Amino acid sequence: MKFHKIKPSNFKRTIICKNVSSTLVNKSIKRTHLPKAGDVAIFRIKEVGKHTRVQTVNGNNRYILPGDLIMATFGNRYATEQLEGYLPTEYCTNYQILGQGGVIGTMASIHSKFELVGPTTVSLVGYIVDETGQVINTKYLNHEAPLELISPSTTQTPKVILSLGTGMDSGKTTSAAFLTRGLKLAKKKVAYIKLTGTAYTKDRAMVRDYGAKISLDFSDFGFPSTYMCSTRELLILYKYLFDKAKSIAPDVIVVEIADGLLQRETSALLNDSVFAQNVFGVLFSATDSMSAISGANMLKELNYNVIGVTGLFTTSPLMVDEVRNTADHKVLLGEELMSKEIIDTLEQSKKTVVFENKMAANNGIC
């Protein structure tokens, strides 16, 4: 079968397709092939809505206009402040851009603030294939997919600190970046991993600029998003990212997990014993005082060491006072996270947990 070859100058390659070298397009299967997450295709922009740009392979955001062609992948997305979308279950005349990094699917819902503008719609031109006609998939492209899960650590080095939050836009990435800055000032080598989310490199770039020696995310191994992945697949992906982060011999690995504690993948990971055994502590970001307290309490019930609560609520002195006057969780302001003294806070948080565990054991509490 003869395939159409498209010139690279005729389309915009989104960043999730950075490792895709083929430009062979098979148009004949667009109605019959049921896409999997990561399947690569050429799409034509039909109507510009919420997404006016796409992030391309060099990290630049390029504007898109009706008639433009883009290379992107099919995938799912969960974003409470933006879009919810899924892989199509049948051929459609219209698909929607779910993520600026190059994620396409069928939209299920959109936040009310975008209802008037609506999503950006595209049509499917054809799938990108190799010379044998196999549809190119970005997941583990040019990498051998690992088979084993991450194993529990038997040492305290490197420390794994989770950056979690109440939901999207609660301050998780900013908190991770601030913590990285403080640890760097304390002469500690930091690696950063964004384990879940939707392909877009802004977060990892921010933490890199604040001092991470290596900054990674799931898209490094071709995942357009992690939404709807199984827990086992996430643990395998984590092992790959964890091993790559360990290659620089970091003192601390900061791991950010997208969205909130109630989100599907976040909840599954936090309730997984294999994942939990490698965690030193949690930095918890919240949008308001009540969610800061309730979220941190949820984590303590799961036996996580809550280092401190931070995030968007700390911009309000009144909400900071509410937390300090109501709960025993340590409130960490931005300037405290970015201070080299943060290393003392980390050590003190672990001592407190050890003391509480001893007290519980002495009182016969399991």
mmCIF file of C-alpha atoms in Angstrom:
data_model
loop_
_atom_site.group_PDB
_atom_site.id
_atom_site.type_symbol
_atom_site.label_atom_id
_atom_site.label_comp_id
_atom_site.label_asym_id
_atom_site.label_seq_id
_atom_site.Cartn_x
_atom_site.Cartn_y
_atom_site.Cartn_z
ATOM 1 C CA MET A 1 0.000 0.000 0.000
ATOM 2 C CA LYS A 2 1.320 3.438 -0.886
ATOM 3 C CA PHE A 3 1.256 6.116 1.796
ATOM 4 C CA HIS A 4 1.242 9.874 1.459
ATOM 5 C CA LYS A 5 4.411 11.627 2.633
ATOM 6 C CA ILE A 6 3.834 15.009 4.221
ATOM 7 C CA LYS A 7 6.534 17.699 4.302
ATOM 8 C CA PRO A 8 7.556 18.781 7.837
ATOM 9 C CA SER A 9 7.177 22.402 6.730
ATOM 10 C CA ASN A 10 3.493 21.791 6.049
ATOM 11 C CA PHE A 11 2.485 20.975 9.633
ATOM 12 C CA LYS A 12 3.203 21.939 13.230
ATOM 13 C CA ARG A 13 4.613 19.071 15.286
ATOM 14 C CA THR A 14 3.348 19.146 18.878
ATOM 15 C CA ILE A 15 5.779 18.402 21.682
ATOM 16 C CA ILE A 16 4.340 14.974 22.498
ATOM 17 C CA CYS A 17 5.449 13.926 18.995
ATOM 18 C CA LYS A 18 9.054 15.101 19.488
ATOM 19 C CA ASN A 19 10.456 11.594 18.970
ATOM 20 C CA VAL A 20 8.324 10.808 15.908
ATOM 21 C CA SER A 21 10.477 10.753 12.765
ATOM 22 C CA SER A 22 8.016 9.270 10.266
ATOM 23 C CA THR A 23 6.013 11.595 8.031
ATOM 24 C CA LEU A 24 4.102 8.839 6.251
ATOM 25 C CA VAL A 25 0.328 9.351 6.428
ATOM 26 C CA ASN A 26 -2.242 6.613 5.919
ATOM 27 C CA LYS A 27 -5.569 8.238 5.100
ATOM 28 C CA SER A 28 -7.365 5.019 4.203
ATOM 29 C CA ILE A 29 -7.671 3.758 7.799
ATOM 30 C CA LYS A 30 -8.965 6.908 9.454
ATOM 31 C CA ARG A 31 -12.534 5.564 9.549
ATOM 32 C CA THR A 32 -11.640 2.013 10.586
ATOM 33 C CA HIS A 33 -8.703 2.294 13.005
ATOM 34 C CA LEU A 34 -9.799 2.681 16.632
ATOM 35 C CA PRO A 35 -7.086 4.821 18.245
ATOM 36 C CA LYS A 36 -5.206 4.007 21.432
ATOM 37 C CA ALA A 37 -3.658 6.578 23.743
ATOM 38 C CA GLY A 38 -0.473 7.758 22.042
ATOM 39 C CA ASP A 39 -1.479 6.974 18.450
ATOM 40 C CA VAL A 40 -0.076 9.716 16.199
ATOM 41 C CA ALA A 41 -2.042 11.423 13.451
ATOM 42 C CA ILE A 42 -2.241 14.535 11.312
ATOM 43 C CA PHE A 43 -5.181 16.805 12.128
ATOM 44 C CA ARG A 44 -6.587 19.873 10.385
ATOM 45 C CA ILE A 45 -7.741 22.828 12.487
ATOM 46 C CA LYS A 46 -11.415 23.542 11.808
ATOM 47 C CA GLU A 47 -12.479 26.091 14.397
ATOM 48 C CA VAL A 48 -10.311 27.829 17.001
ATOM 49 C CA GLY A 49 -11.781 27.965 20.488
ATOM 50 C CA LYS A 50 -10.132 27.611 23.876
ATOM 51 C CA HIS A 51 -6.790 26.418 22.515
ATOM 52 C CA THR A 52 -5.350 29.122 20.256
ATOM 53 C CA ARG A 53 -1.809 27.670 20.289
ATOM 54 C CA VAL A 54 -0.001 24.351 20.509
ATOM 55 C CA GLN A 55 3.335 23.652 22.163
ATOM 56 C CA THR A 56 5.832 22.470 19.563
ATOM 57 C CA VAL A 57 8.941 20.291 19.842
ATOM 58 C CA ASN A 58 11.294 23.116 20.847
ATOM 59 C CA GLY A 59 8.960 24.144 23.655
ATOM 60 C CA ASN A 60 7.612 27.202 21.850
ATOM 61 C CA ASN A 61 3.871 27.841 21.715
ATOM 62 C CA ARG A 62 2.738 28.453 18.139
ATOM 63 C CA TYR A 63 -0.578 29.962 17.131
ATOM 64 C CA ILE A 64 -2.962 27.804 15.135
ATOM 65 C CA LEU A 65 -5.481 29.003 12.573
ATOM 66 C CA PRO A 66 -8.292 27.294 10.635
ATOM 67 C CA GLY A 67 -6.775 25.167 7.881
ATOM 68 C CA ASP A 68 -3.457 24.576 9.699
ATOM 69 C CA LEU A 69 -2.174 21.012 10.000
ATOM 70 C CA ILE A 70 -0.745 19.659 13.253
ATOM 71 C CA MET A 71 0.856 16.371 14.242
ATOM 72 C CA ALA A 72 -0.602 15.265 17.568
ATOM 73 C CA THR A 73 -1.770 12.163 19.458
ATOM 74 C CA PHE A 74 -5.012 10.759 20.679
ATOM 75 C CA GLY A 75 -5.419 10.673 24.455
ATOM 76 C CA ASN A 76 -7.595 11.323 27.518
ATOM 77 C CA ARG A 77 -7.686 14.348 29.785
ATOM 78 C CA TYR A 78 -8.928 15.158 33.276
ATOM 79 C CA ALA A 79 -8.696 18.864 34.130
ATOM 80 C CA THR A 80 -11.258 20.246 36.579
ATOM 81 C CA GLU A 81 -10.460 23.846 35.617
ATOM 82 C CA GLN A 82 -10.479 23.169 31.887
ATOM 83 C CA LEU A 83 -11.586 20.096 29.929
ATOM 84 C CA GLU A 84 -12.609 16.494 30.349
ATOM 85 C CA GLY A 85 -12.129 14.284 27.293
ATOM 86 C CA TYR A 86 -11.605 10.713 26.166
ATOM 87 C CA LEU A 87 -10.359 8.507 23.378
ATOM 88 C CA PRO A 88 -13.020 8.194 20.682
ATOM 89 C CA THR A 89 -14.897 4.919 20.513
ATOM 90 C CA GLU A 90 -15.771 5.450 16.850
ATOM 91 C CA TYR A 91 -14.785 7.636 13.927
ATOM 92 C CA CYS A 92 -15.972 11.241 14.262
ATOM 93 C CA THR A 93 -16.038 14.123 11.813
ATOM 94 C CA ASN A 94 -14.922 16.446 14.602
ATOM 95 C CA TYR A 95 -12.483 15.949 17.473
ATOM 96 C CA GLN A 96 -11.321 18.460 20.075
ATOM 97 C CA ILE A 97 -7.923 19.623 21.276
ATOM 98 C CA LEU A 98 -7.806 18.503 24.905
ATOM 99 C CA GLY A 99 -4.303 19.713 25.717
ATOM 100 C CA GLN A 100 -1.873 22.274 24.297
ATOM 101 C CA GLY A 101 0.953 19.728 24.223
ATOM 102 C CA GLY A 102 -0.827 17.799 21.482
ATOM 103 C CA VAL A 103 -3.622 15.707 23.000
ATOM 104 C CA ILE A 104 -6.723 15.125 20.866
ATOM 105 C CA GLY A 105 -9.957 13.355 21.818
ATOM 106 C CA THR A 106 -13.678 13.792 22.220
ATOM 107 C CA MET A 107 -14.665 16.361 24.827
ATOM 108 C CA ALA A 108 -17.089 15.242 27.522
ATOM 109 C CA SER A 109 -17.290 18.462 29.563
ATOM 110 C CA ILE A 110 -15.791 21.931 29.765
ATOM 111 C CA HIS A 111 -15.498 24.385 32.659
ATOM 112 C CA SER A 112 -18.225 27.032 32.583
ATOM 113 C CA LYS A 113 -15.657 29.821 32.133
ATOM 114 C CA PHE A 114 -14.903 28.403 28.661
ATOM 115 C CA GLU A 115 -18.475 27.606 27.618
ATOM 116 C CA LEU A 116 -18.833 30.681 25.422
ATOM 117 C CA VAL A 117 -15.540 30.211 23.587
ATOM 118 C CA GLY A 118 -15.854 26.415 23.408
ATOM 119 C CA PRO A 119 -13.144 23.911 22.448
ATOM 120 C CA THR A 120 -10.874 24.047 19.417
ATOM 121 C CA THR A 121 -12.161 21.504 16.883
ATOM 122 C CA VAL A 122 -10.109 19.497 14.402
ATOM 123 C CA SER A 123 -10.665 16.859 11.733
ATOM 124 C CA LEU A 124 -8.594 13.730 11.221
ATOM 125 C CA VAL A 125 -6.506 13.750 8.027
ATOM 126 C CA GLY A 126 -4.798 10.404 8.566
ATOM 127 C CA TYR A 127 -2.594 8.347 10.869
ATOM 128 C CA ILE A 128 1.190 8.513 10.926
ATOM 129 C CA VAL A 129 2.579 5.081 10.104
ATOM 130 C CA ASP A 130 5.930 3.361 9.633
ATOM 131 C CA GLU A 131 7.036 1.772 6.364
ATOM 132 C CA THR A 132 5.112 -1.418 7.190
ATOM 133 C CA GLY A 133 1.880 0.481 7.749
ATOM 134 C CA GLN A 134 1.929 0.181 11.562
ATOM 135 C CA VAL A 135 0.408 3.215 13.290
ATOM 136 C CA ILE A 136 3.107 5.072 15.258
ATOM 137 C CA ASN A 137 2.435 5.275 19.006
ATOM 138 C CA THR A 138 4.452 7.641 21.188
ATOM 139 C CA LYS A 139 4.353 5.566 24.392
ATOM 140 C CA TYR A 140 7.870 4.225 25.015
ATOM 141 C CA LEU A 141 8.824 5.141 21.439
ATOM 142 C CA ASN A 142 12.586 4.513 21.095
ATOM 143 C CA HIS A 143 12.574 3.094 24.645
ATOM 144 C CA GLU A 144 12.099 -0.438 25.867
ATOM 145 C CA ALA A 145 9.072 -0.497 28.140
ATOM 146 C CA PRO A 146 10.085 -1.725 31.621
ATOM 147 C CA LEU A 147 8.301 -4.768 32.966
ATOM 148 C CA GLU A 148 9.019 -4.555 36.668
ATOM 149 C CA LEU A 149 7.526 -2.251 39.279
ATOM 150 C CA ILE A 150 9.474 0.107 41.462
ATOM 151 C CA SER A 151 10.689 -1.750 44.533
ATOM 152 C CA PRO A 152 10.524 -0.419 48.105
ATOM 153 C CA SER A 153 13.614 1.504 49.130
ATOM 154 C CA THR A 154 15.751 0.110 51.937
ATOM 155 C CA THR A 155 17.656 3.357 52.453
ATOM 156 C CA GLN A 156 16.788 6.976 53.168
ATOM 157 C CA THR A 157 18.656 8.239 50.089
ATOM 158 C CA PRO A 158 17.325 9.772 48.008
ATOM 159 C CA LYS A 159 14.404 11.101 49.989
ATOM 160 C CA VAL A 160 11.156 11.159 48.019
ATOM 161 C CA ILE A 161 8.919 14.132 48.786
ATOM 162 C CA LEU A 162 5.475 14.289 47.195
ATOM 163 C CA SER A 163 3.929 17.565 46.078
ATOM 164 C CA LEU A 164 0.181 17.011 46.344
ATOM 165 C CA GLY A 165 -2.808 19.298 46.420
ATOM 166 C CA THR A 166 -6.531 19.765 46.730
ATOM 167 C CA GLY A 167 -6.901 19.982 42.968
ATOM 168 C CA MET A 168 -5.777 21.725 39.811
ATOM 169 C CA ASP A 169 -4.247 25.189 40.326
ATOM 170 C CA SER A 170 -3.829 24.774 44.087
ATOM 171 C CA GLY A 171 -0.109 25.572 43.957
ATOM 172 C CA LYS A 172 1.547 22.152 43.656
ATOM 173 C CA THR A 173 4.122 23.085 41.021
ATOM 174 C CA THR A 174 4.947 26.430 42.601
ATOM 175 C CA SER A 175 5.408 24.708 45.967
ATOM 176 C CA ALA A 176 7.631 22.067 44.358
ATOM 177 C CA ALA A 177 9.701 24.801 42.727
ATOM 178 C CA PHE A 178 10.017 26.788 45.964
ATOM 179 C CA LEU A 179 11.032 23.648 47.877
ATOM 180 C CA THR A 180 13.615 22.866 45.206
ATOM 181 C CA ARG A 181 15.048 26.352 45.547
ATOM 182 C CA GLY A 182 15.354 26.023 49.314
ATOM 183 C CA LEU A 183 17.008 22.615 49.068
ATOM 184 C CA LYS A 184 19.456 23.929 46.484
ATOM 185 C CA LEU A 185 20.411 26.755 48.838
ATOM 186 C CA ALA A 186 20.932 24.083 51.503
ATOM 187 C CA LYS A 187 23.470 22.445 49.126
ATOM 188 C CA LYS A 188 21.197 19.518 48.283
ATOM 189 C CA LYS A 189 20.929 18.033 44.801
ATOM 190 C CA VAL A 190 17.298 17.792 43.687
ATOM 191 C CA ALA A 191 15.567 15.809 40.944
ATOM 192 C CA TYR A 192 11.988 16.573 39.934
ATOM 193 C CA ILE A 193 9.404 14.195 38.501
ATOM 194 C CA LYS A 194 5.895 15.101 37.401
ATOM 195 C CA LEU A 195 4.355 11.659 37.435
ATOM 196 C CA THR A 196 0.798 12.341 36.240
ATOM 197 C CA GLY A 197 -1.048 14.923 34.165
ATOM 198 C CA THR A 198 -1.448 15.981 30.527
ATOM 199 C CA ALA A 199 1.508 16.679 28.217
ATOM 200 C CA TYR A 200 2.768 20.264 28.579
ATOM 201 C CA THR A 201 6.277 21.091 29.776
ATOM 202 C CA LYS A 202 5.627 24.353 31.636
ATOM 203 C CA ASP A 203 5.677 22.747 35.093
ATOM 204 C CA ARG A 204 8.909 20.806 34.690
ATOM 205 C CA ALA A 205 10.564 23.867 33.130
ATOM 206 C CA MET A 206 9.630 25.977 36.154
ATOM 207 C CA VAL A 207 11.090 23.528 38.678
ATOM 208 C CA ARG A 208 14.213 23.148 36.527
ATOM 209 C CA ASP A 209 14.687 26.921 36.553
ATOM 210 C CA TYR A 210 14.333 26.949 40.350
ATOM 211 C CA GLY A 211 17.238 24.550 40.714
ATOM 212 C CA ALA A 212 16.385 20.950 39.870
ATOM 213 C CA LYS A 213 19.405 19.164 38.384
ATOM 214 C CA ILE A 214 17.119 16.980 36.312
ATOM 215 C CA SER A 215 13.458 17.641 35.554
ATOM 216 C CA LEU A 216 11.300 14.854 34.109
ATOM 217 C CA ASP A 217 7.693 14.000 33.391
ATOM 218 C CA PHE A 218 5.545 11.232 31.942
ATOM 219 C CA SER A 219 5.753 12.732 28.445
ATOM 220 C CA ASP A 220 9.467 11.840 28.347
ATOM 221 C CA PHE A 221 8.251 8.326 27.683
ATOM 222 C CA GLY A 222 5.543 9.336 25.241
ATOM 223 C CA PHE A 223 2.475 9.428 27.473
ATOM 224 C CA PRO A 224 0.121 12.118 26.124
ATOM 225 C CA SER A 225 -1.566 11.938 29.505
ATOM 226 C CA THR A 226 -1.842 9.534 32.409
ATOM 227 C CA TYR A 227 -5.610 9.780 32.794
ATOM 228 C CA MET A 228 -7.260 6.342 32.632
ATOM 229 C CA CYS A 229 -3.932 4.502 33.023
ATOM 230 C CA SER A 230 -3.957 1.482 35.312
ATOM 231 C CA THR A 231 -2.140 1.689 38.650
ATOM 232 C CA ARG A 232 0.299 -0.970 37.470
ATOM 233 C CA GLU A 233 1.131 1.061 34.361
ATOM 234 C CA LEU A 234 1.709 4.149 36.489
ATOM 235 C CA LEU A 235 4.027 2.227 38.825
ATOM 236 C CA ILE A 236 6.008 0.910 35.862
ATOM 237 C CA LEU A 237 6.253 4.441 34.454
ATOM 238 C CA TYR A 238 7.308 5.693 37.881
ATOM 239 C CA LYS A 239 10.116 3.147 37.999
ATOM 240 C CA TYR A 240 11.404 4.361 34.646
ATOM 241 C CA LEU A 241 11.310 8.018 35.755
ATOM 242 C CA PHE A 242 12.679 7.175 39.219
ATOM 243 C CA ASP A 243 15.659 5.276 37.795
ATOM 244 C CA LYS A 244 16.416 8.126 35.398
ATOM 245 C CA ALA A 245 16.225 10.652 38.241
ATOM 246 C CA LYS A 246 18.556 8.513 40.367
ATOM 247 C CA SER A 247 21.191 8.681 37.624
ATOM 248 C CA ILE A 248 22.333 12.068 38.963
ATOM 249 C CA ALA A 249 22.577 10.715 42.544
ATOM 250 C CA PRO A 250 20.156 13.275 44.026
ATOM 251 C CA ASP A 251 19.685 13.885 47.720
ATOM 252 C CA VAL A 252 15.962 14.500 47.203
ATOM 253 C CA ILE A 253 13.476 13.565 44.492
ATOM 254 C CA VAL A 254 10.415 15.825 44.434
ATOM 255 C CA VAL A 255 7.483 13.995 42.840
ATOM 256 C CA GLU A 256 4.447 16.008 41.798
ATOM 257 C CA ILE A 257 1.137 14.239 41.221
ATOM 258 C CA ALA A 258 -1.454 16.200 39.270
ATOM 259 C CA ASP A 259 -4.956 17.200 40.363
ATOM 260 C CA GLY A 260 -6.382 16.457 43.807
ATOM 261 C CA LEU A 261 -6.538 13.646 46.334
ATOM 262 C CA LEU A 262 -9.916 12.489 44.994
ATOM 263 C CA GLN A 263 -8.761 12.176 41.371
ATOM 264 C CA ARG A 264 -8.682 8.630 39.966
ATOM 265 C CA GLU A 265 -4.938 8.087 39.493
ATOM 266 C CA THR A 266 -3.887 10.204 42.483
ATOM 267 C CA SER A 267 -6.100 8.233 44.843
ATOM 268 C CA ALA A 268 -4.940 4.907 43.416
ATOM 269 C CA LEU A 269 -1.256 5.769 43.854
ATOM 270 C CA LEU A 270 -1.654 7.090 47.392
ATOM 271 C CA ASN A 271 -3.475 3.917 48.422
ATOM 272 C CA ASP A 272 -0.845 1.652 46.877
ATOM 273 C CA SER A 273 1.566 0.159 49.434
ATOM 274 C CA VAL A 274 4.443 -0.207 46.955
ATOM 275 C CA PHE A 275 4.266 3.472 46.025
ATOM 276 C CA ALA A 276 3.855 4.630 49.624
ATOM 277 C CA GLN A 277 6.873 2.750 50.993
ATOM 278 C CA ASN A 278 9.290 4.998 49.112
ATOM 279 C CA VAL A 279 7.818 8.284 50.355
ATOM 280 C CA PHE A 280 9.629 10.350 52.991
ATOM 281 C CA GLY A 281 6.954 13.018 53.294
ATOM 282 C CA VAL A 282 4.283 15.148 51.624
ATOM 283 C CA LEU A 283 4.099 18.858 50.926
ATOM 284 C CA PHE A 284 0.380 19.609 50.613
ATOM 285 C CA SER A 285 -0.946 22.592 48.647
ATOM 286 C CA ALA A 286 -4.468 23.930 49.118
ATOM 287 C CA THR A 287 -6.663 26.694 47.773
ATOM 288 C CA ASP A 288 -8.242 27.603 51.122
ATOM 289 C CA SER A 289 -7.859 26.995 54.846
ATOM 290 C CA MET A 290 -10.557 24.359 55.240
ATOM 291 C CA SER A 291 -9.259 22.214 52.370
ATOM 292 C CA ALA A 292 -5.714 22.571 53.709
ATOM 293 C CA ILE A 293 -6.797 21.038 57.008
ATOM 294 C CA SER A 294 -9.094 18.342 55.619
ATOM 295 C CA GLY A 295 -6.654 17.288 52.897
ATOM 296 C CA ALA A 296 -3.739 17.042 55.304
ATOM 297 C CA ASN A 297 -5.909 15.015 57.684
ATOM 298 C CA MET A 298 -6.777 12.616 54.850
ATOM 299 C CA LEU A 299 -3.079 12.104 54.181
ATOM 300 C CA LYS A 300 -2.339 11.485 57.862
ATOM 301 C CA GLU A 301 -5.075 8.857 57.920
ATOM 302 C CA LEU A 302 -3.217 7.154 55.066
ATOM 303 C CA ASN A 303 -0.066 7.231 57.266
ATOM 304 C CA TYR A 304 1.792 9.823 55.204
ATOM 305 C CA ASN A 305 4.218 12.203 56.888
ATOM 306 C CA VAL A 306 2.747 15.656 56.186
ATOM 307 C CA ILE A 307 5.741 17.995 56.187
ATOM 308 C CA GLY A 308 3.570 21.062 55.902
ATOM 309 C CA VAL A 309 0.606 22.731 54.208
ATOM 310 C CA THR A 310 1.144 25.479 51.672
ATOM 311 C CA GLY A 311 -0.180 26.646 48.327
ATOM 312 C CA LEU A 312 -2.619 29.287 47.192
ATOM 313 C CA PHE A 313 -4.236 29.804 50.608
ATOM 314 C CA THR A 314 -0.948 31.152 52.018
ATOM 315 C CA THR A 315 -1.429 34.358 50.014
ATOM 316 C CA SER A 316 -4.171 35.227 52.523
ATOM 317 C CA PRO A 317 -2.910 36.049 56.046
ATOM 318 C CA LEU A 318 -6.422 35.458 57.392
ATOM 319 C CA MET A 319 -6.578 31.910 56.006
ATOM 320 C CA VAL A 320 -3.071 31.206 57.271
ATOM 321 C CA ASP A 321 -4.229 32.232 60.748
ATOM 322 C CA GLU A 322 -7.289 29.985 60.448
ATOM 323 C CA VAL A 323 -5.106 26.951 59.798
ATOM 324 C CA ARG A 324 -2.611 27.810 62.519
ATOM 325 C CA ASN A 325 -5.369 28.399 65.070
ATOM 326 C CA THR A 326 -7.379 25.307 64.178
ATOM 327 C CA ALA A 327 -4.926 22.526 63.277
ATOM 328 C CA ASP A 328 -1.452 21.358 64.212
ATOM 329 C CA HIS A 329 -0.252 21.190 60.605
ATOM 330 C CA LYS A 330 2.790 23.350 59.943
ATOM 331 C CA VAL A 331 2.035 26.177 57.510
ATOM 332 C CA LEU A 332 4.912 26.829 55.110
ATOM 333 C CA LEU A 333 4.958 30.180 53.329
ATOM 334 C CA GLY A 334 6.778 30.646 50.043
ATOM 335 C CA GLU A 335 9.732 32.404 51.619
ATOM 336 C CA GLU A 336 10.095 29.578 54.136
ATOM 337 C CA LEU A 337 10.109 26.935 51.407
ATOM 338 C CA MET A 338 12.780 28.875 49.507
ATOM 339 C CA SER A 339 15.002 29.247 52.565
ATOM 340 C CA LYS A 340 17.913 26.895 53.167
ATOM 341 C CA GLU A 341 16.422 26.315 56.629
ATOM 342 C CA ILE A 342 13.766 24.154 54.961
ATOM 343 C CA ILE A 343 16.153 21.232 55.404
ATOM 344 C CA ASP A 344 15.702 21.573 59.172
ATOM 345 C CA THR A 345 11.920 21.510 58.742
ATOM 346 C CA LEU A 346 12.175 18.268 56.783
ATOM 347 C CA GLU A 347 14.291 16.599 59.439
ATOM 348 C CA GLN A 348 12.039 17.830 62.242
ATOM 349 C CA SER A 349 8.917 16.544 60.463
ATOM 350 C CA LYS A 350 10.312 13.020 60.354
ATOM 351 C CA LYS A 351 11.315 13.107 64.022
ATOM 352 C CA THR A 352 7.786 14.182 64.919
ATOM 353 C CA VAL A 353 6.277 11.264 62.997
ATOM 354 C CA VAL A 354 8.650 8.779 64.648
ATOM 355 C CA PHE A 355 7.722 10.169 68.084
ATOM 356 C CA GLU A 356 3.980 9.982 67.324
ATOM 357 C CA ASN A 357 4.331 6.391 66.106
ATOM 358 C CA LYS A 358 6.148 5.407 69.302
ATOM 359 C CA MET A 359 3.463 7.043 71.432
ATOM 360 C CA ALA A 360 0.732 5.239 69.483
ATOM 361 C CA ALA A 361 2.531 1.909 69.922
ATOM 362 C CA ASN A 362 2.909 2.479 73.653
ATOM 363 C CA ASN A 363 -0.794 3.199 73.899
ATOM 364 C CA GLY A 364 -1.686 0.085 71.953
ATOM 365 C CA ILE A 365 -2.916 2.023 68.931
ATOM 366 C CA CYS A 366 -2.431 0.361 65.541
#
